[in-house]
Tab-separated table of C-alpha atoms and ligand atoms in Angstrom:
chain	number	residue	atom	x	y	z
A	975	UNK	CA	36.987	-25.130	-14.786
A	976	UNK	CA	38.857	-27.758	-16.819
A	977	UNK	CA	39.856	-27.137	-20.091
A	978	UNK	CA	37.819	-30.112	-21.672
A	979	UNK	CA	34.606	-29.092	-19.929
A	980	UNK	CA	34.613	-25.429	-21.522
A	981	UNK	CA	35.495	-26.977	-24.866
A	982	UNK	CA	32.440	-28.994	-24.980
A	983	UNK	CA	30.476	-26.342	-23.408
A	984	UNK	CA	31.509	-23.672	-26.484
A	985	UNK	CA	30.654	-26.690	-28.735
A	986	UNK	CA	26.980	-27.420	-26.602
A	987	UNK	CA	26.592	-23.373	-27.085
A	988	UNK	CA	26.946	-23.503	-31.027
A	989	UNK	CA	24.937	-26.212	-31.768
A	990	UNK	CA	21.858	-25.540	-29.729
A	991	UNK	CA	21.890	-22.375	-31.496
A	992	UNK	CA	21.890	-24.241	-34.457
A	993	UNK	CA	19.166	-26.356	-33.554
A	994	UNK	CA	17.129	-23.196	-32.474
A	995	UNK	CA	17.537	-21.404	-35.372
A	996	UNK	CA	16.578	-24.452	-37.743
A	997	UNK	CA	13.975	-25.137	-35.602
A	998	UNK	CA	12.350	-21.539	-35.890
A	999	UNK	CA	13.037	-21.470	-39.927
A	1000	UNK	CA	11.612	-24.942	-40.189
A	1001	UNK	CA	8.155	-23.500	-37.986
A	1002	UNK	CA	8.373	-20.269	-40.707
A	1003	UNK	CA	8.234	-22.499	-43.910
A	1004	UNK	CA	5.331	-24.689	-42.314
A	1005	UNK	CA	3.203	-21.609	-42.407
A	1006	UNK	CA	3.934	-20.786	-46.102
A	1007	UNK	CA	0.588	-21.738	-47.131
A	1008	UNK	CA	-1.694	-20.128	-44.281
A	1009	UNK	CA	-4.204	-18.145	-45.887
A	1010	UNK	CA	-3.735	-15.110	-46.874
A	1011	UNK	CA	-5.628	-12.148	-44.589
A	1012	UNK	CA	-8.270	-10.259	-45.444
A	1013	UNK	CA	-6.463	-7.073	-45.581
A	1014	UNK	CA	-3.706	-8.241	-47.672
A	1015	UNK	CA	-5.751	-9.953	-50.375
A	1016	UNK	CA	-5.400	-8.906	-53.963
A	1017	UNK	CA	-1.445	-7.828	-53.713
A	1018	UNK	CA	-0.512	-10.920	-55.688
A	1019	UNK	CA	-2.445	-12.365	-58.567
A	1020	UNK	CA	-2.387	-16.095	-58.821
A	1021	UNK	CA	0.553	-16.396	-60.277
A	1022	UNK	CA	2.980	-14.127	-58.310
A	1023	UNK	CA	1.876	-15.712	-55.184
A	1024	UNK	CA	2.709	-18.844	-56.999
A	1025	UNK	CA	6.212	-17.467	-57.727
A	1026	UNK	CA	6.417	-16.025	-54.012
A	1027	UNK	CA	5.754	-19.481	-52.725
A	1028	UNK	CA	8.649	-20.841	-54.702
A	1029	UNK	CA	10.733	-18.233	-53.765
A	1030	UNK	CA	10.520	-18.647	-50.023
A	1031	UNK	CA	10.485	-22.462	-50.276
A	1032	UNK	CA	14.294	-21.865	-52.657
A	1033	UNK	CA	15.046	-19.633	-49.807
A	1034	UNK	CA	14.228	-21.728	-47.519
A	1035	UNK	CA	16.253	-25.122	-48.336
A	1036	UNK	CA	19.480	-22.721	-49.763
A	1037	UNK	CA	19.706	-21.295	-46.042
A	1038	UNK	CA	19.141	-24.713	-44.346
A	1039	UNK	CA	21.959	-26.238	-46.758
A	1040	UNK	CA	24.483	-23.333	-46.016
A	1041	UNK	CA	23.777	-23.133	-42.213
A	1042	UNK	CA	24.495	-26.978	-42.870
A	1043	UNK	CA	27.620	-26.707	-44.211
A	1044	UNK	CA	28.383	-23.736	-41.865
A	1045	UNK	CA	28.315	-25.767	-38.820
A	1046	UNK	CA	29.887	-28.498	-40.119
A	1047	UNK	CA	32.758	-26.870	-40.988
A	1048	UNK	CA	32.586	-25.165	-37.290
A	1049	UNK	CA	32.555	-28.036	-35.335
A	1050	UNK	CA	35.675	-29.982	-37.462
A	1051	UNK	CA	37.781	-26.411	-36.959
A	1052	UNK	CA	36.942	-27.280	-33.762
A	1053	UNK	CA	37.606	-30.593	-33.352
A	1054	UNK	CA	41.153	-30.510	-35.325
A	1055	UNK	CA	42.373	-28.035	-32.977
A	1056	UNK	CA	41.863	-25.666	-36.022
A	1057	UNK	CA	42.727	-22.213	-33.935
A	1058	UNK	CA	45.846	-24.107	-32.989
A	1059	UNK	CA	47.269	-24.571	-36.136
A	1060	UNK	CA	46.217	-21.040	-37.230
A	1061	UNK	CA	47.849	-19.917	-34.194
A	1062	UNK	CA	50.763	-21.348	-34.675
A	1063	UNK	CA	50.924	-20.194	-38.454
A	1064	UNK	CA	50.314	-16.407	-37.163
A	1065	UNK	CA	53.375	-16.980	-33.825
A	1066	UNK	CA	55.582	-18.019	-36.835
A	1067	UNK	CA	55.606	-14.672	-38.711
A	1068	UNK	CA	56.080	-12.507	-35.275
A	1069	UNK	CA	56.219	-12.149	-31.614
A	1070	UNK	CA	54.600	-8.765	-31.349
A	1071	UNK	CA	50.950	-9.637	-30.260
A	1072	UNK	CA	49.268	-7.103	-32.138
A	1073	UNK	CA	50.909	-8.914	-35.323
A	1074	UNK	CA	50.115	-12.173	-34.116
A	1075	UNK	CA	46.254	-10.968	-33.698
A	1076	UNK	CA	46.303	-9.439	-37.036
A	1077	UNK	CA	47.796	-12.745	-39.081
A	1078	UNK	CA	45.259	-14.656	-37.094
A	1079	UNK	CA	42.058	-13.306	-37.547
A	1080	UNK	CA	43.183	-12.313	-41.115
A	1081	UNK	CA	43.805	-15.861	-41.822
A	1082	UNK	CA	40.447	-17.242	-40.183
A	1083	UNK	CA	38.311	-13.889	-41.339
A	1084	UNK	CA	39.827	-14.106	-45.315
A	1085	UNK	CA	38.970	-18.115	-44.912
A	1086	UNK	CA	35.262	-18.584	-44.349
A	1087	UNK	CA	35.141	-15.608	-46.485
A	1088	UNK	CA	36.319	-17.547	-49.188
A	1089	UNK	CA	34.546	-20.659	-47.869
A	1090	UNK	CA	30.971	-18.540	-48.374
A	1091	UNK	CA	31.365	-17.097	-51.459
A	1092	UNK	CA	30.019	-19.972	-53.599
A	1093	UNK	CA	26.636	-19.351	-51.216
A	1094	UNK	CA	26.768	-16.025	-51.941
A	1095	UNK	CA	27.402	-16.263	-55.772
A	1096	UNK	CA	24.374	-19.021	-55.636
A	1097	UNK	CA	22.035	-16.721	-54.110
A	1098	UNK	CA	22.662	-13.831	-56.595
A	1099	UNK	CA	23.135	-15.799	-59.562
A	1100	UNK	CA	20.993	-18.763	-59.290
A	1101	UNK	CA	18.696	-17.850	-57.073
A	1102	UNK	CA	17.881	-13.920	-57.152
A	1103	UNK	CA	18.436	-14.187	-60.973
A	1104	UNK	CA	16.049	-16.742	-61.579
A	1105	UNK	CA	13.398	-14.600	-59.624
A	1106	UNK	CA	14.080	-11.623	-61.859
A	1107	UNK	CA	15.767	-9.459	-59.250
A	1108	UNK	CA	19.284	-9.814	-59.937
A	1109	UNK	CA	21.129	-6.817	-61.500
A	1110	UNK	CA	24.460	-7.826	-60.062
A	1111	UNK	CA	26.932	-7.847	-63.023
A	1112	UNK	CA	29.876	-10.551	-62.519
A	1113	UNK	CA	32.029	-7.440	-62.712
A	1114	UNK	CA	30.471	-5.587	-59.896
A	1115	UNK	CA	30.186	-8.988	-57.491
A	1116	UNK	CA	34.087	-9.530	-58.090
A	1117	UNK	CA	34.885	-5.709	-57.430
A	1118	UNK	CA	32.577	-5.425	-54.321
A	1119	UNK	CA	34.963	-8.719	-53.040
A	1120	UNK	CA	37.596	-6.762	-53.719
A	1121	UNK	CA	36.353	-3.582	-51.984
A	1122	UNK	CA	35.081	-5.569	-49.168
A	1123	UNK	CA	38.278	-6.874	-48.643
A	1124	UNK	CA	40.391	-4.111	-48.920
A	1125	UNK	CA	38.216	-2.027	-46.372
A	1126	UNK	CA	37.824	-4.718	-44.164
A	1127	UNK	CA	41.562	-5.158	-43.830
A	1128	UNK	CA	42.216	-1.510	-42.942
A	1129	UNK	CA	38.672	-0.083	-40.807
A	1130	UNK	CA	38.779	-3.892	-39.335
A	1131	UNK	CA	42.464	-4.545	-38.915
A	1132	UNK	CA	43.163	-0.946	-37.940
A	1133	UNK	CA	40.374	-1.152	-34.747
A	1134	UNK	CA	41.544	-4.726	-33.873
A	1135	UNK	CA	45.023	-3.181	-34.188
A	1136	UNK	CA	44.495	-0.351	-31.647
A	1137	UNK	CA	42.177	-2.760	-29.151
A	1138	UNK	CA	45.220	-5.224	-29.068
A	1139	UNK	CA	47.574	-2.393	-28.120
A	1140	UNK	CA	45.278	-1.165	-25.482
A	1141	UNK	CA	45.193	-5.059	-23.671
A	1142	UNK	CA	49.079	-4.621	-24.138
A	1143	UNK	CA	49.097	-1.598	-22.628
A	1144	UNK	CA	46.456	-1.954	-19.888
A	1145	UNK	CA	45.382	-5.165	-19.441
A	1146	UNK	CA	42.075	-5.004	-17.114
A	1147	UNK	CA	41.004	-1.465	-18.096
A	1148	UNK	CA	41.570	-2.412	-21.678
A	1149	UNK	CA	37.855	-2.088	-21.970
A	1150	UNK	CA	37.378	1.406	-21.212
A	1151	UNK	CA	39.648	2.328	-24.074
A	1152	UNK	CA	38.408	0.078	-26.550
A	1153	UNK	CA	34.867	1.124	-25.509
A	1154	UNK	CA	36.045	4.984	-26.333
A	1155	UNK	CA	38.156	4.188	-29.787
A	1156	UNK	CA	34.355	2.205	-30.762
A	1157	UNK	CA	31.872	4.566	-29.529
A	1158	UNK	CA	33.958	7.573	-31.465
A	1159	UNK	CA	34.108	5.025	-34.902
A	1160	UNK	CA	30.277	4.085	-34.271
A	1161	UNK	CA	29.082	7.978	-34.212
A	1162	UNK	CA	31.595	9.128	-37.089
A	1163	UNK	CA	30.264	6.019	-39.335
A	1164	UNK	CA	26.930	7.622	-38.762
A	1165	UNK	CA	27.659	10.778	-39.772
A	1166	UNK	CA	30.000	9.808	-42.383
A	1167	UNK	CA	29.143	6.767	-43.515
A	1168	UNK	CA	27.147	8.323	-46.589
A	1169	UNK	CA	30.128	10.663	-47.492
A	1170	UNK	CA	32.875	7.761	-47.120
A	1171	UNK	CA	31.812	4.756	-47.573
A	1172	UNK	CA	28.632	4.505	-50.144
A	1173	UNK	CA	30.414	5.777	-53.073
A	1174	UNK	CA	33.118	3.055	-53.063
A	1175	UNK	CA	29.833	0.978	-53.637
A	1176	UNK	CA	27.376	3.031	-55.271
A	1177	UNK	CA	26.450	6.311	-57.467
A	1178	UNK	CA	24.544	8.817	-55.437
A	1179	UNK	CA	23.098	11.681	-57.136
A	1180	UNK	CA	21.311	14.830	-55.460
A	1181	UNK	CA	17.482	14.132	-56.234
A	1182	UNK	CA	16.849	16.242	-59.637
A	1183	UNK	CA	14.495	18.943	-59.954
A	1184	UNK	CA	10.669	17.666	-61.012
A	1185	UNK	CA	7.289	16.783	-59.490
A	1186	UNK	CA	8.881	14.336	-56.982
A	1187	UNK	CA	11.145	17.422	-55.792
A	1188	UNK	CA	8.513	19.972	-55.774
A	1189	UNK	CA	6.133	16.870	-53.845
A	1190	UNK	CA	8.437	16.475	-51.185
A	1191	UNK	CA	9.575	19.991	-50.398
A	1192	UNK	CA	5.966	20.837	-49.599
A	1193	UNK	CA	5.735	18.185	-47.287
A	1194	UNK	CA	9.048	19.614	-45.331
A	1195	UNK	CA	7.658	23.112	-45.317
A	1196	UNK	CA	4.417	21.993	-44.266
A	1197	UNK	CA	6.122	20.233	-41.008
A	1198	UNK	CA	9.501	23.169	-41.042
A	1199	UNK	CA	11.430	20.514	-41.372
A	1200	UNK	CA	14.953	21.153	-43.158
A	1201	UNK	CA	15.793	18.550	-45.861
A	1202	UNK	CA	18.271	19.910	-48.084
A	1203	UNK	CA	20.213	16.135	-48.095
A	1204	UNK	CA	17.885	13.754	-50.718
A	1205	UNK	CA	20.145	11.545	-52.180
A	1206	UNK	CA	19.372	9.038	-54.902
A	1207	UNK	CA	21.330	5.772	-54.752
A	1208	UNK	CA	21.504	3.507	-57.834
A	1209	UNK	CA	20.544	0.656	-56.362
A	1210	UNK	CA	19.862	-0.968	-59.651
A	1211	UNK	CA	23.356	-1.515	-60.134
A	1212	UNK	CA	23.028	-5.048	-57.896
A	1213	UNK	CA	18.830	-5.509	-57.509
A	1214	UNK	CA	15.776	-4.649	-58.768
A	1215	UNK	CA	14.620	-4.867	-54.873
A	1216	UNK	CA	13.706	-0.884	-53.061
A	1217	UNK	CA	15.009	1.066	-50.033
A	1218	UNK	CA	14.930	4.306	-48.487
A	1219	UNK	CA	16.904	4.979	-45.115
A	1220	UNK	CA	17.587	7.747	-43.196
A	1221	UNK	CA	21.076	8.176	-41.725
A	1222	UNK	CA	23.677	11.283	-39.616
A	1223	UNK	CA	22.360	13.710	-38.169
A	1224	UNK	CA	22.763	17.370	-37.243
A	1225	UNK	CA	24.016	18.827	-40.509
A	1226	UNK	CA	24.988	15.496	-41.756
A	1227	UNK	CA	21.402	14.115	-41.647
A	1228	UNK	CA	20.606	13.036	-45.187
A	1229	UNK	CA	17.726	11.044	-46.561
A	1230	UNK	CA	18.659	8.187	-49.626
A	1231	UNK	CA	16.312	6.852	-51.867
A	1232	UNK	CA	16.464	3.826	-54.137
A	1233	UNK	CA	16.143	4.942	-57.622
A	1234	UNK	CA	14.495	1.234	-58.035
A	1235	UNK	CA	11.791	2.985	-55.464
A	1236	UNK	CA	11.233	6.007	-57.616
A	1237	UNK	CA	10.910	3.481	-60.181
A	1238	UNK	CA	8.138	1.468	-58.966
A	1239	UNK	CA	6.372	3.910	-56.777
A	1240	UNK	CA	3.789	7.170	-57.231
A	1241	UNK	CA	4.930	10.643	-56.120
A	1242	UNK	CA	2.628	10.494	-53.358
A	1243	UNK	CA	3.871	7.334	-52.237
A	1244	UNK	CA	7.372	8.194	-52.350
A	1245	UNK	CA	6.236	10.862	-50.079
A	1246	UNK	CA	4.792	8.836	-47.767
A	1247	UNK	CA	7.870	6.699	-47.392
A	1248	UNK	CA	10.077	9.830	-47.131
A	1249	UNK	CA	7.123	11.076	-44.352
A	1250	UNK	CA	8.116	7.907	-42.456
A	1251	UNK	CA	11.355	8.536	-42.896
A	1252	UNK	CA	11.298	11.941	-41.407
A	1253	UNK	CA	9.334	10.726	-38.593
A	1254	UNK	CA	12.301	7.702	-37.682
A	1255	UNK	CA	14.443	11.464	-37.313
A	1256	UNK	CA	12.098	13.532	-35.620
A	1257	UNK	CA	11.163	10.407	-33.148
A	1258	UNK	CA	14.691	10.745	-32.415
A	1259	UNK	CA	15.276	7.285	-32.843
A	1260	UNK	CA	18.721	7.601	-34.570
A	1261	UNK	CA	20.123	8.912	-31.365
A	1262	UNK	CA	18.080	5.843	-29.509
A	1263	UNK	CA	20.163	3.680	-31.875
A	1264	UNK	CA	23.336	4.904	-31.653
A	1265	UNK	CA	23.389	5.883	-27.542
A	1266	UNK	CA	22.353	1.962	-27.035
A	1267	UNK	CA	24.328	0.326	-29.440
A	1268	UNK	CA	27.244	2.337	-27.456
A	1269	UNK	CA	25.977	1.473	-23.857
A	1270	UNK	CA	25.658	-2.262	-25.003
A	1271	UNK	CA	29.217	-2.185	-26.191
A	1272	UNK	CA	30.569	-1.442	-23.476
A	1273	UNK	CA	28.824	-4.072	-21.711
A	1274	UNK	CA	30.235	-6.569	-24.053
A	1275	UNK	CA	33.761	-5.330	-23.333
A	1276	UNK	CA	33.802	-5.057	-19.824
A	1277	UNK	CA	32.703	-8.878	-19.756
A	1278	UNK	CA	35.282	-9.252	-22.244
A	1279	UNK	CA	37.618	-7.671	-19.715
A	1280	UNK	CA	36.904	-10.090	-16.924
A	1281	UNK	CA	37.070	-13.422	-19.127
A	1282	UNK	CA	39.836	-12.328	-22.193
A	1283	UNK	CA	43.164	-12.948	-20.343
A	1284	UNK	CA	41.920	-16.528	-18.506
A	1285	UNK	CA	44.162	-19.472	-19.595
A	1286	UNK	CA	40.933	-21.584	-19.793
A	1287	UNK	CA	39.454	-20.303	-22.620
A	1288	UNK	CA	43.099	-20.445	-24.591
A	1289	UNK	CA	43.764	-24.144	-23.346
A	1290	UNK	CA	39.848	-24.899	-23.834
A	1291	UNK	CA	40.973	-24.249	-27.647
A	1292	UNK	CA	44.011	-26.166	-27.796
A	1293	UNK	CA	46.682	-23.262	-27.418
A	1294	UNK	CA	48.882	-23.618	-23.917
A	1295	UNK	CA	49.279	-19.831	-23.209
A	1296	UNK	CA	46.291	-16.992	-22.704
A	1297	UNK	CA	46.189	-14.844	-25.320
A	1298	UNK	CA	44.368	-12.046	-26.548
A	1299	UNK	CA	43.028	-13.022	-30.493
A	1300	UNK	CA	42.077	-16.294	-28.722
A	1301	UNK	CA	40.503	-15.271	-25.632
A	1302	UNK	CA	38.621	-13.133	-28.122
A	1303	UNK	CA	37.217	-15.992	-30.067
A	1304	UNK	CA	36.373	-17.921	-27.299
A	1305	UNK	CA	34.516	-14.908	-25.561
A	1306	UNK	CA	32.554	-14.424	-29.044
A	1307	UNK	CA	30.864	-18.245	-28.447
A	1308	UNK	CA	30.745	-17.329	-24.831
A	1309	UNK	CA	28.593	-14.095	-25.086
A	1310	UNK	CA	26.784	-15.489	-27.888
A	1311	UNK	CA	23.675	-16.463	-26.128
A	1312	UNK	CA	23.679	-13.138	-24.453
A	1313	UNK	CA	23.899	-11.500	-27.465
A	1314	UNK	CA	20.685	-13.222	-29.280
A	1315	UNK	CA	18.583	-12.356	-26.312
A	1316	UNK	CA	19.664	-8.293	-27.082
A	1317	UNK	CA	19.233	-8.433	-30.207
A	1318	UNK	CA	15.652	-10.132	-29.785
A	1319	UNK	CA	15.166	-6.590	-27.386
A	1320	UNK	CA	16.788	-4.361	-30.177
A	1321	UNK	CA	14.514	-5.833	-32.701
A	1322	UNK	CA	11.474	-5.442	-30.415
A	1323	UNK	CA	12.511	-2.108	-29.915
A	1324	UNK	CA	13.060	-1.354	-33.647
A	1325	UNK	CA	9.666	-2.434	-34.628
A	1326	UNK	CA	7.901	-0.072	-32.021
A	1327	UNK	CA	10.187	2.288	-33.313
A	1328	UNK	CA	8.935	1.669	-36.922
A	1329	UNK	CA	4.853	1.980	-36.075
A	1330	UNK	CA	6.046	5.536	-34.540
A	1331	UNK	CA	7.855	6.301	-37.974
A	1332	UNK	CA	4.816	4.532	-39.764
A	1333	UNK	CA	2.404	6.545	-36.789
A	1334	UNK	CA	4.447	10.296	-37.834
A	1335	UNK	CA	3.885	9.577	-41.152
A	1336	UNK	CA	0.022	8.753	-40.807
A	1337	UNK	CA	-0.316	12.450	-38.738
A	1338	UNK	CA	1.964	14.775	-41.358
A	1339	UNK	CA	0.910	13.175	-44.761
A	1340	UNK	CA	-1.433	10.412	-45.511
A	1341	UNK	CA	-1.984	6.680	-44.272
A	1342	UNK	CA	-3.320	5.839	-47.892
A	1343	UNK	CA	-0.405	6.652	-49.730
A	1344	UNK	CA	1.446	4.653	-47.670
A	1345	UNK	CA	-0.289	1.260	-46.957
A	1346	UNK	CA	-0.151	1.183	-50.818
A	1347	UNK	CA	3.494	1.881	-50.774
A	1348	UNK	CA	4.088	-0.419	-48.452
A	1349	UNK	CA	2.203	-3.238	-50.443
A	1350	UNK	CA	3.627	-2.793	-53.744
A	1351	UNK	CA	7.406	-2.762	-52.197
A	1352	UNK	CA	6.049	-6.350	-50.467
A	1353	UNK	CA	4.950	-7.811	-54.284
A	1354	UNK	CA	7.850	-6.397	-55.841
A	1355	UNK	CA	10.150	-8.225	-53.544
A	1356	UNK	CA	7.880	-11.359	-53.137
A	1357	UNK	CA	7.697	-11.220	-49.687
A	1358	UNK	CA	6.432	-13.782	-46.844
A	1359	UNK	CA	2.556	-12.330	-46.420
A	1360	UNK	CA	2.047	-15.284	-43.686
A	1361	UNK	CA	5.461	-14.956	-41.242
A	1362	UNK	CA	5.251	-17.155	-37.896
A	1363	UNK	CA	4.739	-14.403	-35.138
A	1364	UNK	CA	7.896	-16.356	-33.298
A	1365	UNK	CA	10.337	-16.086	-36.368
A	1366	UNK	CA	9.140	-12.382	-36.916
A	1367	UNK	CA	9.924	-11.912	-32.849
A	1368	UNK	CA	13.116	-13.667	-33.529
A	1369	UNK	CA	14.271	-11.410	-36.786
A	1370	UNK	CA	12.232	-8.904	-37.838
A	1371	UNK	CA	13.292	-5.199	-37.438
A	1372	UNK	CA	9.703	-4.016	-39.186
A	1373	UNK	CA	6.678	-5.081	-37.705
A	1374	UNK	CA	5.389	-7.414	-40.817
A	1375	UNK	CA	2.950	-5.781	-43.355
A	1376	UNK	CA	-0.163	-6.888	-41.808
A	1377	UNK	CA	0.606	-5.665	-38.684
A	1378	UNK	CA	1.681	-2.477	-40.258
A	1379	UNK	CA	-1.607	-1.931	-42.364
A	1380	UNK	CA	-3.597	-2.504	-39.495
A	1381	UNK	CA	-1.682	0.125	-37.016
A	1382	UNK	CA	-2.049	2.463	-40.267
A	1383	UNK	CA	-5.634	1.888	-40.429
A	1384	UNK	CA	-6.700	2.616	-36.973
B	2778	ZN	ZN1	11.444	2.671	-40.837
């Protein structure tokens, strides 16, 4: 294929998935005003479902502006041979590829970093603030930059490192390597991810003695089901929006809750979350989750393997000679349609795997406790009651409340 013709056709790729994606927002915010169902009337009073409606209409035109400006800024990287020039910039320093690699995607990844932080400090300080739910201090949103930085320059620049060495090294079986030194990160994240990572961000405290305690180590007698990890997180530190999650497992498994949730929710219903927690364990689906995000990566590389080192995709970008960083980018636009259609499958898959969790919790504690959770945490983070059922196929991970209440009420 000609150079020219696979230029246009990564360009053709990124802005039909722009026009999709607009598209499928644009359907969602038509649907704003539905009427409410039966079964969810009564969570907002008039004037919070007032304040919800503004809130997904801000939401709405601040994500239409940035994926605006987003592509924009795409397409005239593009079209002034912008990975040329940065390629150029990076040869200049060194001609050790795994250098070269390094300068480049630490130029282009600390760029549109910088280029989205306005959005970013928009959204929490404009937007989430004038909501109520912004806790962020400009202290904390400077030092997470920081942090973020910092730890993406050594867990990101330290894998890219070793994956450029093993194309040096190997060339076509690259991928087998690359799928090993990922698969190995991807399980010790999981297990360690809590110990590690978290407190760089966040205070987590073992949950204190008290009626919450007492509530929830009945429930894991009642089902023998060892839970000596309950972590509380302080969420409040950035929102005033609630979480639980489940994450390792083996010794390492270790529930976390929000101390916004304890905040806003009864014993029981804390329970009840914690039940469906459990249940997301016990359902084995963290093992799901982690065996097929590994299978599907090394999918991705192999194809990377049989496209990376073709001069086409260098030249399609401007550079003369095939190299790795670029082959890399141009695979990225490349696979990109593939990858939407698995991640529409792992988010069809994650919302089955959510009415089992929701299902578990139904059998070993209560339904009531919570479908009443489950609405407050929906008011207190003003979400869409009236989703489009193609945007929720597109991006929802949870099945959306309605859906949930009536699986819970069967
Ligand atoms: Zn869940």
């Amino acid at each position: 294929m000609n150079p020219t013709t696979l230029f246009y056709i990564l360009i053709g790729i990124i802005i039909v998935k722009f026009l999709f994606d607009t598209y499928i927002d644009a359907l969602n915010s038509k649907h704003y005003n539905d009427e409410i169902p039966n079964e969810l009337k009564g969570i907002y009073d008039k004037n919070e479902y007032l304040k919800s409606q503004e809130y997904k209409k801000v939401n709405y035109k601040f994500s239409l502006f940035s994926s605006i400006f987003s592509i924009t800024t795409t397409l005239l990287f593009f079209f002034f041979d912008g990975f040329a020039i940065v390629d150029n910039l990076a040869q200049s320093f060194s001609n050790n590829s795994v250098i070269i690699t390094l300068i480049f995607f630490g130029i282009i990844v600390f760029a549109s970093d910088i280029l989205t932080t306005p959005f970013s400090y928009y959204k929490t300080f404009v937007i989430e603030e004038k909501f109520g739910f912004n806790k962020t201090s400009k202290k904390t949103f400077v030092l997470d930059k920081i942090k973020g930085w910092v730890m993406m320059a050594i867990v990101g620049g330290g894998l890219l490192a070793l994956i450029t060495w093993f194309y040096q090294l190997t060339t076509t079986n690259f991928w087998l390597y690359a799928w090993a030194l990922i698969s190995f990160f991807t399980i010790f994240m999981n297990l360690f991810y809590s110990k590690l990572i978290v407190p760089l961000f966040n205070k987590q405290t073992p949950l204190e003695e008290g009626e919450l305690k007492t509530a929830i180590e009945s429930f894991a007698n009642k089902i023998g089901f060892k839970l000596n990890n309950i972590f509380v997180i302080d969420g409040s530190k950035r929102s005033t929006k609630a979480n639980a999650y489940f994450s390792g497992f083996g010794t390492q498994k270790r529930i976390t809750l929000f101390d916004t949730l304890i905040n806003d929710l009864e014993t029981n219903e804390i329970v009840a979350v914690l039940a469906h927690e459990v249940g997301h364990y016990k359902r084995k689906h963290i093992i799901y989750n982690l065996l097929l995000s590994i299978i599907l990566t090394g999918f991705t590389f192999y194809i990377l393997s049989l496209l990376v080192g073709n001069l086409t995709l260098s030249q399609a970008l401007g550079v003369e000679s095939a190299s790795f960083h670029i082959g890399l980018i141009a695979f990225g636009i490349l696979y990109s349609p593939i990858s939407e259609i698995t991640s529409l499958f792992m988010n069809a898959l994650s919302r089955k795997f959510e009415y089992q969790a929701d299902n578990y919790a139904k059998e070993k504690f209560e339904a009531k406790a919570l479908i009443s959770s489950l609405k407050k945490l929906s008011k207190n983070s003003l979400s869409n009651l009236t989703p489009h059922h193609l945007y929720v196929k597109i991006h929802y991970s949870h099945p959306t409340l309605l859906q949930r209440i009536l699986n819970l009420k069967k």
